[in-house]
Coordinates of C-alpha atoms in Angstrom, one line a residue:
Chain A
M926 CA -8.9 15.2 -17.7
S927 CA -9.5 15.5 -13.9
R928 CA -6.7 13.8 -12.0
Y929 CA -6.7 12.5 -8.7
R930 CA -6.7 14.4 -5.7
H931 CA -5.5 13.2 -2.6
K932 CA -7.5 14.3 0.6
P933 CA -7.1 13.1 3.8
F934 CA -9.7 10.9 5.7
P935 CA -11.3 12.1 8.7
Y936 CA -9.8 10.7 11.7
T937 CA -12.7 9.7 14.4
T938 CA -11.9 8.8 18.1
P939 CA -12.9 5.1 17.9
P940 CA -15.5 4.2 20.3
E941 CA -13.2 2.2 22.6
L942 CA -11.5 5.6 23.6
S943 CA -14.8 7.9 23.5
G944 CA -16.8 5.7 25.2
G945 CA -19.2 5.3 22.6
K946 CA -21.4 2.4 21.3
P947 CA -18.8 -0.3 20.6
F948 CA -18.7 -1.7 17.0
E949 CA -19.2 -5.2 17.4
A950 CA -17.4 -7.3 14.8
P951 CA -16.0 -10.7 14.6
V952 CA -13.0 -9.9 12.2
V953 CA -10.7 -7.0 12.4
I954 CA -8.6 -6.4 9.1
V955 CA -5.4 -4.7 9.3
G956 CA -4.4 -2.4 6.2
A957 CA -6.8 -0.3 4.3
G958 CA -5.2 -0.9 0.9
P959 CA -7.0 -2.9 -2.1
I960 CA -6.6 -6.3 -0.1
G961 CA -8.1 -5.3 3.1
L962 CA -10.8 -3.0 1.7
S963 CA -11.8 -5.6 -0.5
A964 CA -12.0 -8.1 2.1
A965 CA -14.3 -5.9 4.1
I966 CA -16.5 -5.4 1.3
D967 CA -16.7 -9.0 0.4
L968 CA -17.1 -10.2 4.3
A969 CA -20.0 -7.5 4.4
Q970 CA -21.6 -9.3 1.5
H971 CA -21.4 -12.4 3.3
G972 CA -23.2 -10.0 6.3
V973 CA -20.2 -10.4 8.3
A974 CA -18.8 -7.4 10.1
S975 CA -15.4 -5.9 10.1
V976 CA -13.3 -3.1 11.8
V977 CA -10.3 -1.8 9.1
L978 CA -7.6 -0.4 11.1
D979 CA -5.2 1.8 8.9
E980 CA -2.2 3.6 10.1
N981 CA -2.3 6.6 7.4
N982 CA -5.2 8.5 6.5
V983 CA -4.8 8.9 2.8
V984 CA -5.1 6.4 -0.2
T985 CA -1.3 5.5 -1.6
V986 CA 0.7 8.2 -3.3
G987 CA 2.1 7.1 -6.5
S988 CA 0.5 4.8 -9.1
R989 CA 2.0 1.3 -7.5
A990 CA 0.0 -1.6 -8.5
I991 CA -1.3 -0.7 -11.9
C992 CA -2.2 -3.7 -14.1
W993 CA -5.5 -5.6 -13.0
A994 CA -6.0 -8.5 -14.5
K995 CA -9.4 -10.2 -16.1
R996 CA -9.9 -12.6 -12.9
T997 CA -9.5 -9.5 -10.3
L998 CA -12.1 -7.4 -12.3
E999 CA -14.5 -10.4 -12.4
I1000 CA -14.2 -10.4 -8.4
F1001 CA -14.6 -6.8 -8.3
D1002 CA -17.8 -7.2 -10.4
R1003 CA -18.7 -9.3 -7.9
L1004 CA -18.1 -6.6 -5.1
G1005 CA -19.9 -4.2 -6.8
V1006 CA -16.9 -2.2 -8.4
G1007 CA -16.1 -3.3 -11.5
E1008 CA -17.8 -1.1 -13.4
R1009 CA -16.3 1.7 -12.1
M1010 CA -12.9 0.4 -12.6
R1011 CA -13.4 -0.2 -16.1
E1012 CA -14.7 3.0 -17.0
K1013 CA -11.8 4.7 -15.5
G1014 CA -9.0 2.1 -16.5
V1015 CA -7.2 2.0 -19.7
T1016 CA -8.2 -1.3 -21.4
W1017 CA -5.3 -3.3 -22.9
Q1018 CA -4.7 -6.8 -24.0
A1019 CA -1.8 -6.2 -26.5
G1020 CA 1.9 -5.9 -26.0
R1021 CA 5.2 -5.2 -28.0
L1022 CA 8.9 -6.4 -27.0
F1023 CA 11.8 -4.6 -28.3
H1024 CA 15.4 -5.4 -28.5
R1025 CA 17.5 -2.6 -29.0
D1026 CA 15.2 -0.4 -31.4
R1027 CA 13.9 -3.3 -33.1
E1028 CA 10.1 -4.7 -32.4
V1029 CA 10.7 -8.4 -32.1
Y1030 CA 7.5 -9.5 -30.5
H1031 CA 4.1 -8.5 -30.5
F1032 CA 1.4 -10.2 -28.3
D1033 CA -2.3 -10.3 -28.0
L1034 CA -3.8 -11.7 -25.0
M1035 CA -7.3 -12.5 -25.8
T1036 CA -9.0 -13.0 -29.1
E1037 CA -11.7 -14.6 -27.5
P1038 CA -15.2 -12.7 -27.7
G1039 CA -17.9 -12.8 -25.2
H1040 CA -16.4 -11.9 -21.9
R1041 CA -17.1 -8.8 -20.2
N1042 CA -13.7 -8.3 -18.9
P1043 CA -10.9 -7.5 -20.9
A1044 CA -7.1 -9.0 -20.4
F1045 CA -6.4 -5.9 -18.1
I1046 CA -6.9 -2.6 -17.4
N1047 CA -4.4 -0.4 -16.2
L1048 CA -5.9 1.7 -13.0
Q1049 CA -3.7 3.5 -10.3
Q1050 CA -4.0 1.9 -7.0
Y1051 CA -4.9 5.0 -5.5
Y1052 CA -7.8 5.0 -7.8
V1053 CA -8.6 1.5 -6.9
E1054 CA -8.3 2.5 -3.2
A1055 CA -10.7 5.2 -3.4
Y1056 CA -13.4 3.4 -5.2
L1057 CA -13.4 0.4 -2.6
I1058 CA -13.5 2.9 0.0
D1059 CA -16.7 4.6 -1.4
R1060 CA -18.0 1.2 -1.7
C1061 CA -17.6 0.2 1.8
A1062 CA -19.6 3.2 2.6
D1063 CA -22.4 1.3 1.1
F1064 CA -22.0 -1.1 4.1
A1065 CA -22.1 1.1 7.0
G1066 CA -23.3 -1.0 9.7
L1067 CA -20.9 -3.8 8.6
I1068 CA -17.6 -2.0 7.8
D1069 CA -16.2 0.2 10.4
L1070 CA -13.1 1.8 8.8
R1071 CA -10.6 3.6 11.0
W1072 CA -8.0 6.1 9.8
N1073 CA -5.0 6.7 11.7
N1074 CA -5.2 3.7 13.8
R1075 CA -1.9 1.9 13.9
V1076 CA -1.6 -1.5 15.2
T1077 CA 1.3 -2.0 17.6
G1078 CA 1.0 -5.5 18.8
V1079 CA -1.1 -8.9 18.0
E1080 CA -1.7 -11.7 21.1
Q1081 CA -3.7 -14.8 20.1
S1082 CA -5.3 -16.9 23.0
R1083 CA -7.2 -20.2 22.3
D1084 CA -10.4 -18.5 21.1
S1085 CA -9.7 -15.1 19.8
V1086 CA -7.3 -12.4 19.0
R1087 CA -6.4 -9.1 20.6
V1088 CA -4.8 -6.3 18.9
R1089 CA -3.2 -3.6 20.4
V1090 CA -3.9 -0.3 18.5
E1091 CA -2.2 3.4 18.9
T1092 CA -4.2 6.5 17.8
P1093 CA -3.7 10.2 18.2
D1094 CA -6.1 9.9 21.1
G1095 CA -4.1 7.2 22.7
G1096 CA -4.0 3.1 22.8
Y1097 CA -6.9 0.9 23.0
D1098 CA -7.4 -3.1 22.4
I1099 CA -9.6 -4.6 20.2
E1100 CA -10.6 -8.2 20.2
A1101 CA -11.7 -10.6 17.4
D1102 CA -12.6 -13.9 16.4
Y1103 CA -10.2 -13.4 13.3
L1104 CA -7.7 -11.1 12.2
L1105 CA -6.9 -10.5 8.6
A1106 CA -3.2 -9.1 7.8
C1107 CA -3.6 -7.1 4.9
D1108 CA -0.9 -4.7 5.8
G1109 CA 1.7 -5.6 3.1
A1110 CA 5.2 -6.3 2.4
R1111 CA 6.6 -5.2 5.9
S1112 CA 3.9 -6.2 7.9
T1113 CA 3.7 -5.5 11.3
V1114 CA 0.9 -8.4 11.9
R1115 CA 3.6 -10.8 10.7
S1116 CA 6.6 -9.4 12.5
S1117 CA 4.5 -9.3 16.1
V1118 CA 3.6 -13.1 15.3
G1119 CA 7.1 -13.8 14.9
L1120 CA 7.0 -15.6 11.4
D1121 CA 9.9 -16.3 9.1
F1122 CA 9.3 -14.6 5.8
A1123 CA 12.0 -16.6 3.4
G1124 CA 12.7 -16.1 -0.1
E1125 CA 14.9 -14.7 -2.6
I1126 CA 16.1 -11.6 -3.4
F1127 CA 16.9 -10.0 -6.7
W1128 CA 20.3 -7.9 -6.8
D1129 CA 19.0 -5.1 -9.1
R1130 CA 17.2 -1.8 -8.8
F1131 CA 14.5 -0.5 -10.5
L1132 CA 13.1 2.9 -11.4
I1133 CA 9.7 3.4 -11.5
A1134 CA 8.1 6.8 -12.5
D1135 CA 4.8 8.2 -13.3
V1136 CA 5.1 10.8 -15.8
E1137 CA 2.0 13.0 -17.0
M1138 CA 2.2 13.8 -20.9
E1139 CA 0.2 14.5 -24.0
A1140 CA 1.0 11.4 -25.8
D1141 CA -0.7 9.0 -28.4
F1142 CA 0.9 5.6 -27.4
P1143 CA -1.3 2.8 -27.8
S1144 CA -2.8 1.1 -24.8
E1145 CA -0.3 -1.6 -24.9
R1146 CA 2.4 -2.9 -22.7
W1147 CA 6.0 -1.9 -24.4
F1148 CA 9.0 -3.9 -23.4
W1149 CA 12.4 -3.3 -24.2
F1150 CA 15.7 -5.2 -23.6
E1151 CA 18.7 -3.2 -24.0
P1152 CA 17.2 -0.1 -25.2
T1153 CA 19.1 2.3 -26.8
F1154 CA 17.6 5.1 -25.1
H1155 CA 18.8 3.7 -21.4
S1156 CA 22.1 2.5 -20.4
G1157 CA 20.1 -0.3 -18.3
Q1158 CA 19.1 -3.8 -19.4
S1159 CA 15.5 -3.0 -19.7
A1160 CA 12.6 -0.5 -19.9
L1161 CA 8.6 -0.8 -19.7
L1162 CA 6.1 1.4 -20.5
H1163 CA 2.4 1.4 -19.4
K1164 CA -0.4 3.9 -20.3
Q1165 CA -2.6 4.8 -17.3
P1166 CA -5.5 7.3 -16.9
D1167 CA -5.1 10.8 -16.9
N1168 CA -2.2 10.9 -19.4
I1169 CA -0.1 9.3 -17.1
Y1170 CA 2.3 6.9 -18.1
R1171 CA 4.3 4.6 -16.0
I1172 CA 8.0 3.8 -16.8
D1173 CA 10.1 1.3 -15.1
L1174 CA 13.9 1.6 -15.7
Q1175 CA 16.2 -1.1 -14.8
L1176 CA 19.0 0.3 -13.2
G1177 CA 21.5 -2.2 -12.0
W1178 CA 22.4 -2.9 -8.4
D1179 CA 25.1 -0.3 -7.8
A1180 CA 22.6 2.7 -8.6
D1181 CA 22.1 5.1 -5.6
P1182 CA 18.7 5.3 -4.9
G1183 CA 19.3 8.6 -2.8
E1184 CA 20.7 10.2 -6.3
E1185 CA 18.7 8.6 -8.7
K1186 CA 15.5 9.3 -7.2
K1187 CA 16.5 13.5 -7.5
P1188 CA 14.3 14.7 -10.5
E1189 CA 17.6 16.1 -11.8
N1190 CA 18.7 12.8 -12.7
V1191 CA 15.2 11.5 -13.4
V1192 CA 14.5 13.7 -15.8
P1193 CA 17.2 13.3 -18.3
R1194 CA 16.6 9.7 -18.3
I1195 CA 12.8 10.3 -19.6
Q1196 CA 13.8 13.1 -22.0
A1197 CA 16.2 10.3 -23.4
M1198 CA 13.0 8.1 -23.8
F1199 CA 10.7 10.3 -25.2
G1200 CA 12.9 13.1 -26.8
D1201 CA 11.7 16.8 -26.8
R1202 CA 8.3 16.6 -25.3
D1203 CA 6.5 18.3 -22.1
F1204 CA 5.9 16.1 -19.5
K1205 CA 5.4 16.2 -15.7
L1206 CA 7.3 14.1 -13.0
E1207 CA 4.5 12.9 -11.0
W1208 CA 5.9 10.3 -8.9
V1209 CA 9.2 8.4 -8.4
S1210 CA 10.3 5.5 -6.4
L1211 CA 13.2 2.9 -6.6
Y1212 CA 12.6 -0.7 -6.0
T1213 CA 14.7 -3.9 -5.3
F1214 CA 12.5 -7.1 -6.0
Q1215 CA 12.0 -10.0 -3.8
C1216 CA 10.1 -13.3 -4.1
R1217 CA 9.0 -14.5 -0.4
R1218 CA 6.1 -16.4 1.0
L1219 CA 5.0 -17.4 4.4
E1220 CA 5.0 -21.2 4.9
R1221 CA 1.5 -21.2 5.9
F1222 CA -1.3 -18.2 5.3
V1223 CA -3.5 -19.4 8.5
H1224 CA -1.9 -19.1 11.9
D1225 CA -4.9 -20.1 14.3
H1226 CA -7.1 -16.6 14.3
V1227 CA -4.5 -14.7 12.6
I1228 CA -4.8 -14.7 8.5
F1229 CA -2.3 -13.5 6.0
L1230 CA -3.6 -12.1 2.7
G1231 CA -1.5 -10.4 -0.3
D1232 CA 2.0 -8.8 0.1
S1233 CA 1.8 -9.8 3.8
A1234 CA 1.7 -13.6 3.0
H1235 CA 3.6 -13.5 -0.5
L1236 CA 5.8 -11.4 -2.3
V1237 CA 6.5 -11.3 -6.1
S1238 CA 8.2 -9.1 -8.7
P1239 CA 6.0 -7.1 -10.3
F1240 CA 6.9 -8.6 -14.0
G1241 CA 3.7 -10.2 -14.9
A1242 CA 1.2 -8.3 -12.6
R1243 CA 0.9 -10.9 -9.8
G1244 CA 1.3 -8.9 -6.8
G1245 CA -2.2 -7.0 -6.6
N1246 CA -3.9 -9.5 -8.5
G1247 CA -2.8 -12.5 -6.3
G1248 CA -3.8 -10.6 -3.1
I1249 CA -7.5 -9.8 -4.4
Q1250 CA -7.6 -13.8 -5.4
D1251 CA -6.3 -14.8 -1.9
V1252 CA -9.7 -12.2 -1.0
D1253 CA -11.8 -13.9 -3.2
N1254 CA -10.9 -17.4 -1.8
L1255 CA -10.8 -16.8 1.7
C1256 CA -13.8 -14.7 2.7
W1257 CA -16.7 -16.7 1.8
K1258 CA -15.0 -19.5 3.6
L1259 CA -14.3 -17.5 6.6
A1260 CA -18.1 -16.0 6.5
A1261 CA -19.1 -20.0 6.6
V1262 CA -16.9 -20.6 9.7
I1263 CA -18.0 -17.4 11.4
D1264 CA -21.8 -18.0 10.9
G1265 CA -21.3 -21.9 12.2
R1266 CA -22.0 -23.2 8.6
A1267 CA -18.7 -25.0 8.2
P1268 CA -16.1 -26.2 10.7
A1269 CA -12.9 -24.1 11.0
A1270 CA -10.9 -26.9 9.2
L1271 CA -12.4 -25.2 6.1
L1272 CA -9.8 -22.4 6.5
D1273 CA -7.3 -24.9 5.7
S1274 CA -8.2 -25.0 2.2
Y1275 CA -7.6 -21.6 2.1
D1276 CA -3.8 -22.4 2.6
E1277 CA -3.8 -25.5 0.4
E1278 CA -5.4 -23.5 -2.5
R1279 CA -3.8 -20.1 -2.1
C1280 CA -0.1 -21.4 -1.1
H1281 CA -0.3 -23.4 -4.5
A1282 CA -1.3 -20.2 -6.3
A1283 CA 1.5 -18.1 -4.5
D1284 CA 3.8 -20.9 -5.6
E1285 CA 2.8 -20.4 -9.1
N1286 CA 3.1 -17.0 -9.1
I1287 CA 6.7 -16.8 -7.8
L1288 CA 7.8 -19.4 -9.9
N1289 CA 6.7 -17.4 -12.9
S1290 CA 7.8 -13.8 -11.3
T1291 CA 11.3 -15.5 -10.1
R1292 CA 11.6 -16.8 -14.1
A1293 CA 10.7 -13.4 -15.3
T1294 CA 13.2 -11.7 -13.1
R1295 CA 16.0 -13.9 -14.0
F1296 CA 15.7 -13.4 -17.6
M1297 CA 15.8 -9.8 -16.8
T1298 CA 18.5 -9.6 -14.4
P1299 CA 20.5 -13.0 -15.3
D1300 CA 22.2 -14.4 -12.2
D1301 CA 25.7 -15.1 -13.7
D1302 CA 27.8 -15.4 -16.5
A1303 CA 25.8 -18.7 -18.2
E1304 CA 22.2 -17.1 -17.7
R1305 CA 23.1 -14.1 -19.3
L1306 CA 25.0 -15.9 -22.3
F1307 CA 21.5 -18.0 -22.9
R1308 CA 19.4 -14.6 -22.3
D1309 CA 21.5 -12.8 -24.8
A1310 CA 21.3 -15.5 -27.4
V1311 CA 17.7 -16.1 -27.0
L1312 CA 17.6 -12.2 -27.7
A1313 CA 19.9 -12.6 -30.7
L1314 CA 17.7 -15.3 -32.2
A1315 CA 14.3 -14.1 -31.5
E1316 CA 14.1 -11.4 -34.7
D1317 CA 14.5 -14.1 -36.7
M1318 CA 13.3 -17.4 -35.3
P1319 CA 9.9 -17.5 -33.8
F1320 CA 10.7 -20.1 -31.3
A1321 CA 13.1 -17.9 -29.4
R1322 CA 10.7 -15.2 -29.0
Q1323 CA 8.5 -17.8 -27.2
L1324 CA 11.6 -17.9 -24.8
I1325 CA 11.5 -14.2 -23.9
N1326 CA 10.3 -13.5 -20.6
S1327 CA 9.5 -10.0 -19.5
G1328 CA 6.6 -11.5 -17.3
R1329 CA 4.0 -13.9 -18.1
P1330 CA 0.8 -12.5 -17.3
S1331 CA -1.5 -13.2 -14.4
K1332 CA -3.8 -16.1 -15.1
P1333 CA -6.0 -18.0 -12.6
C1334 CA -4.5 -20.6 -11.1
S1335 CA -6.4 -24.1 -11.3
L1336 CA -7.5 -25.6 -7.8
A1337 CA -8.0 -29.0 -9.4
G1338 CA -7.0 -32.0 -7.3
M1339 CA -7.6 -30.3 -4.0
A1340 CA -9.4 -31.2 -1.1
L1341 CA -12.7 -29.2 -1.8
Q1342 CA -13.0 -30.2 -5.3
S1343 CA -14.4 -33.4 -6.4
D1344 CA -13.3 -35.6 -8.9
D1345 CA -14.3 -34.9 -12.7
D1346 CA -17.0 -36.6 -14.3
E1347 CA -15.6 -38.3 -17.3
G1348 CA -18.6 -37.5 -19.5
F1349 CA -17.2 -33.9 -20.3
D1350 CA -14.7 -32.8 -22.7
T1351 CA -14.4 -29.1 -22.0
P1352 CA -11.5 -28.0 -19.9
V1353 CA -13.9 -26.5 -17.5
V1354 CA -12.9 -29.2 -14.4
P1355 CA -13.4 -28.9 -10.8
G1356 CA -11.0 -26.4 -9.7
T1357 CA -11.3 -24.3 -12.6
A1358 CA -12.6 -20.5 -12.4
C1359 CA -15.8 -19.9 -14.2
P1360 CA -15.3 -18.5 -17.7
D1361 CA -17.8 -16.0 -18.5
A1362 CA -20.4 -15.8 -21.5
V1363 CA -23.1 -13.3 -23.0
V1364 CA -26.5 -14.2 -21.6
A1365 CA -30.3 -12.4 -21.5
E1366 CA -32.5 -12.7 -18.6
G1367 CA -35.7 -12.5 -20.3
S1368 CA -35.0 -9.6 -22.8
R1369 CA -32.2 -8.1 -20.8
P1370 CA -28.7 -8.8 -21.9
G1371 CA -26.0 -9.7 -19.3
W1372 CA -23.2 -11.7 -18.2
L1373 CA -23.1 -15.3 -17.2
L1374 CA -20.7 -14.7 -14.0
D1375 CA -23.0 -11.9 -12.7
H1376 CA -25.5 -14.9 -11.6
L1377 CA -22.7 -17.0 -10.2
G1378 CA -20.8 -16.4 -7.0
G1379 CA -21.8 -15.0 -3.7
A1380 CA -23.1 -18.7 -2.7
F1381 CA -22.9 -22.2 -3.5
K1382 CA -24.9 -22.3 -6.8
L1383 CA -25.9 -25.0 -9.3
L1384 CA -25.7 -24.0 -12.9
S1385 CA -28.1 -26.7 -14.7
F1386 CA -28.9 -27.0 -18.4
G1387 CA -32.2 -27.8 -20.1
D1388 CA -36.0 -27.5 -19.3
D1389 CA -35.8 -29.9 -16.7
P1390 CA -32.6 -28.6 -14.7
A1391 CA -31.0 -30.3 -11.6
R1392 CA -31.8 -28.8 -8.6
H1393 CA -30.8 -29.5 -4.8
D1394 CA -32.4 -28.1 -1.5
G1395 CA -31.2 -24.7 0.0
L1396 CA -29.1 -24.1 -3.3
G1397 CA -30.1 -21.2 -5.9
T1398 CA -30.3 -22.6 -9.4
V1399 CA -29.0 -20.9 -12.8
C1400 CA -30.8 -22.5 -15.3
I1401 CA -29.6 -22.3 -18.7
N1402 CA -32.8 -22.6 -21.0
D1403 CA -34.6 -20.6 -23.8
L1404 CA -37.7 -20.4 -21.9
P1405 CA -38.4 -19.7 -18.2
V1406 CA -38.1 -22.4 -15.5
D1407 CA -40.2 -21.9 -12.5
G1408 CA -38.1 -21.5 -9.2
C1409 CA -34.6 -20.7 -11.4
T1410 CA -32.9 -17.8 -12.5
T1411 CA -33.5 -18.7 -16.3
L1412 CA -30.7 -17.6 -18.6
R1413 CA -30.7 -17.8 -22.3
D1414 CA -27.4 -18.7 -24.1
V1415 CA -27.7 -16.0 -26.9
D1416 CA -24.6 -17.1 -28.7
G1417 CA -24.3 -20.6 -27.7
L1418 CA -21.2 -19.7 -25.5
V1419 CA -22.5 -21.4 -22.4
A1420 CA -23.1 -24.4 -23.9
E1421 CA -19.7 -24.3 -25.9
R1422 CA -17.6 -23.2 -22.9
Y1423 CA -19.2 -25.7 -20.3
G1424 CA -19.6 -28.4 -23.0
A1425 CA -22.9 -29.1 -21.1
D1426 CA -26.1 -30.8 -22.9
P1427 CA -29.5 -30.7 -21.1
G1428 CA -29.7 -32.5 -17.9
A1429 CA -26.0 -31.8 -16.9
A1430 CA -25.0 -29.2 -13.8
Y1431 CA -22.1 -27.6 -12.7
L1432 CA -21.7 -26.8 -8.6
I1433 CA -20.1 -23.5 -8.5
R1434 CA -18.5 -22.4 -5.3
P1435 CA -19.1 -18.5 -3.8
D1436 CA -15.9 -17.5 -5.5
Q1437 CA -17.1 -18.7 -9.0
H1438 CA -14.9 -21.7 -9.1
V1439 CA -16.0 -25.2 -10.3
A1440 CA -16.5 -27.4 -7.4
A1441 CA -18.0 -30.6 -9.2
R1442 CA -19.7 -31.3 -12.4
F1443 CA -22.1 -34.0 -13.2
R1444 CA -23.2 -35.4 -16.9
N1445 CA -26.4 -37.3 -14.8
P1446 CA -26.6 -35.2 -11.8
T1447 CA -28.3 -37.2 -8.7
P1448 CA -29.2 -35.4 -5.4
Q1449 CA -26.7 -37.9 -3.8
A1450 CA -23.9 -37.0 -5.9
I1451 CA -24.8 -33.3 -5.6
G1452 CA -25.1 -33.5 -1.8
K1453 CA -21.6 -35.0 -1.5
A1454 CA -19.9 -32.8 -3.5
L1455 CA -21.7 -29.8 -1.8
A1456 CA -20.7 -31.5 1.8
R1457 CA -17.1 -31.6 0.2
A1458 CA -16.9 -28.1 -1.1
S1459 CA -18.2 -26.8 2.0
G1460 CA -15.1 -28.3 3.9
K1461 CA -17.8 -30.7 5.8
A1462 CA -15.3 -33.5 5.1
M1463 CA -12.3 -31.9 6.2
E1464 CA -10.9 -33.4 9.4
Q1465 CA -11.4 -31.0 12.3
R1466 CA -8.1 -29.1 13.2
S1467 CA -6.7 -30.2 16.6
Chain B
M1140 CA 13.7 -44.7 -15.1
T1141 CA 11.0 -44.7 -17.4
G1142 CA 10.8 -46.5 -20.9
Q1143 CA 10.5 -42.9 -22.5
A1144 CA 13.8 -41.6 -20.8
N1145 CA 15.4 -45.1 -21.5
D1146 CA 14.6 -44.6 -25.2
A1147 CA 15.7 -41.0 -25.1
Q1148 CA 19.1 -42.0 -23.2
S1149 CA 19.9 -44.9 -25.9
V1150 CA 18.9 -42.3 -28.9
L1151 CA 21.4 -39.9 -27.3
G1152 CA 24.4 -42.2 -27.1
A1153 CA 24.0 -44.1 -30.6
C1154 CA 25.8 -43.2 -33.5
R1155 CA 23.4 -41.1 -36.2
L1156 CA 25.8 -39.0 -37.7
G1157 CA 27.1 -41.8 -40.2
D1158 CA 29.9 -41.2 -42.6
N1159 CA 29.5 -37.4 -42.3
A1160 CA 30.6 -37.5 -38.6
D1161 CA 34.0 -36.0 -39.4
D1162 CA 32.8 -33.2 -41.6
L1163 CA 30.6 -32.1 -39.3
Y1164 CA 32.8 -32.3 -36.5
E1165 CA 35.0 -29.7 -38.7
T1166 CA 32.1 -27.6 -39.6
L1167 CA 31.3 -27.0 -35.9
L1168 CA 35.2 -26.4 -35.2
G1169 CA 35.2 -23.9 -38.2
A1170 CA 32.3 -22.1 -36.9
H1171 CA 34.6 -21.1 -34.1
A1172 CA 37.4 -20.0 -36.1
G1173 CA 38.7 -16.6 -35.2
L1174 CA 36.2 -15.9 -32.4
D1175 CA 37.8 -15.3 -28.7
A1176 CA 36.5 -16.8 -25.6
S1177 CA 33.3 -15.2 -25.1
A1178 CA 32.1 -15.0 -28.8
S1179 CA 32.9 -18.9 -29.2
A1180 CA 30.5 -19.1 -25.7
A1181 CA 27.7 -16.7 -27.3
L1182 CA 27.9 -18.7 -30.5
N1183 CA 27.7 -22.3 -28.7
A1184 CA 24.7 -20.6 -26.5
R1185 CA 22.6 -19.9 -29.9
L1186 CA 23.4 -23.3 -31.2
V1187 CA 22.3 -25.1 -28.2
L1188 CA 18.8 -23.2 -28.2
I1189 CA 18.7 -23.8 -31.8
L1190 CA 19.4 -27.5 -31.6
M1191 CA 17.1 -27.9 -28.5
N1192 CA 14.1 -26.4 -30.6
A1193 CA 15.0 -28.9 -33.4
V1194 CA 15.1 -31.7 -31.2
G1195 CA 11.6 -30.7 -29.7
D1196 CA 10.7 -33.9 -27.7
E1197 CA 11.0 -33.1 -24.0
A1198 CA 12.2 -36.3 -22.9
T1199 CA 15.2 -36.2 -25.1
V1200 CA 16.2 -32.7 -24.4
R1201 CA 15.9 -33.5 -20.7
A1202 CA 18.3 -36.4 -20.9
A1203 CA 20.5 -34.8 -23.1
I1204 CA 21.2 -32.1 -20.5
R1205 CA 21.4 -34.8 -18.0
A1206 CA 24.1 -36.4 -20.2
A1207 CA 26.1 -33.6 -20.8
R1208 CA 25.7 -32.3 -17.1
A1209 CA 26.2 -35.4 -15.3
D1210 CA 30.0 -36.4 -17.1
R1211 CA 28.2 -39.5 -18.6
V1212 CA 27.2 -41.1 -15.1
P1213 CA 24.0 -42.7 -15.8
P1214 CA 21.3 -41.0 -13.9
A1215 CA 19.8 -42.8 -10.8
P1216 CA 17.1 -45.5 -11.3
D1217 CA 14.3 -43.4 -9.9
D1218 CA 15.4 -40.1 -12.0
D1219 CA 12.5 -40.0 -14.6
R1220 CA 12.4 -36.3 -15.1

């Protein structure tokens, strides 16, 4: 099986220094990781140009973020990269939990059929970045990807933001309407703007290793508390593509990071885990986990996404997935503001919606980390009691927390969403990420989500579907309806999941979230919900 | 305080063990016989979890935690959690 080969991307002298034709872009993105690259693609799909600055010239070394959740994959589909990720990634939805050498718990995250994407795929971050970089090339006129361009300073004025950049050829300034800080946990932009990054640090160290070996472990998440093969408190095993396994070993706070990283100390730990088996150590890192977030993500013309905005422990896969969902939430709003279709106040809804999501992620990840790294005697006492009971008592299994898997966060009740229409009895209330379903367009089978998103759309039901001026209509009906994308509900899953009778309609946001739903839609009601979801009802910021 | 929490509070304080109270109390003490402090604490932790699940009702469990923690001081009037 072919492995990823890190090749440097070519640095070219930026036009500001070469005297070439300047690349006009309203947005500068700092950081070409999964978040920055996804943002560039999403903006480009909305017709908005960006310059992406990255201080390095290779994709990340080491697997780093590997678990990509269903909602993230749906966003990757919208960005045109989902297929490739799925093809390469290791699909999984089940996991096993062991206490010492006994299995105490087995879970399956998805049993419902009729979704294109699985609960998770495992795919090394370097592949994710490489595929996103390839996708950026499809938007040559809209994305200017600049390697070896290091940001050294950020300055805001009333109407714009100015960025100081250093390159191998010297420094230059670039000005933009908006700067997206996607530069990670140690964000230069965040420190340039001088923002407090408050939170909690967990006094523990984890060894993370990528190991290449021939093995037939199933595609499942395996987690051990007090493993017999390792003296620490926990161990985690994930399968990745290319016969690479990710191993997380909890070492405790007293572990010496410099010593523990040495192969002569790592190899015996892996041997203890897998016995006498040939393996090759690919990458080793030592981590300490923190949960932090900025108080606000939007600071006038500087907007924070991903790890620069919020940090979580990795248990539950909420870091990379949270960041991609930031992108999904922000980019259509930013494009509307830049195009003059929405007031700048629409960006406040990014703060409202994604701060809430970050809090949910931090809460879950803090709970998991606390279970794995008990803070004091009482926490340890109860943690051990839960593990002791789990084998015989199902209720205790439910309390074991090795990370609650990332789920899309509900935006119900927030500024952009209309009140629910009481005529529905399905849980797809305004603020919910749209559930997928099998559909057919004519004779061509496909997925509902492929037809939603990108712009506001009406999802209407029946042969006389609700429509609205300027909105694309996706109509669920057996026979084609003029002027609509008509989809057949082949397995009845759309009707089941959306609980909609003929005549009903859903207003869907460009990020595939429900903005409003109507049992008996009227143009007035749709217009009002659309204005609200577009930020027209939000107060202008002073 | 909500009506629900009021109910929970009165349930917690009421006599529910009847004529078996002394027997049960002795059984509880007997379970700790011969255990050192840490084994005894571990037993209590398991017992609390088992009883918490047996009670099940969220308001009752919360009220019980509050009652145990607050040294029998009644909760503030606006404390409905």
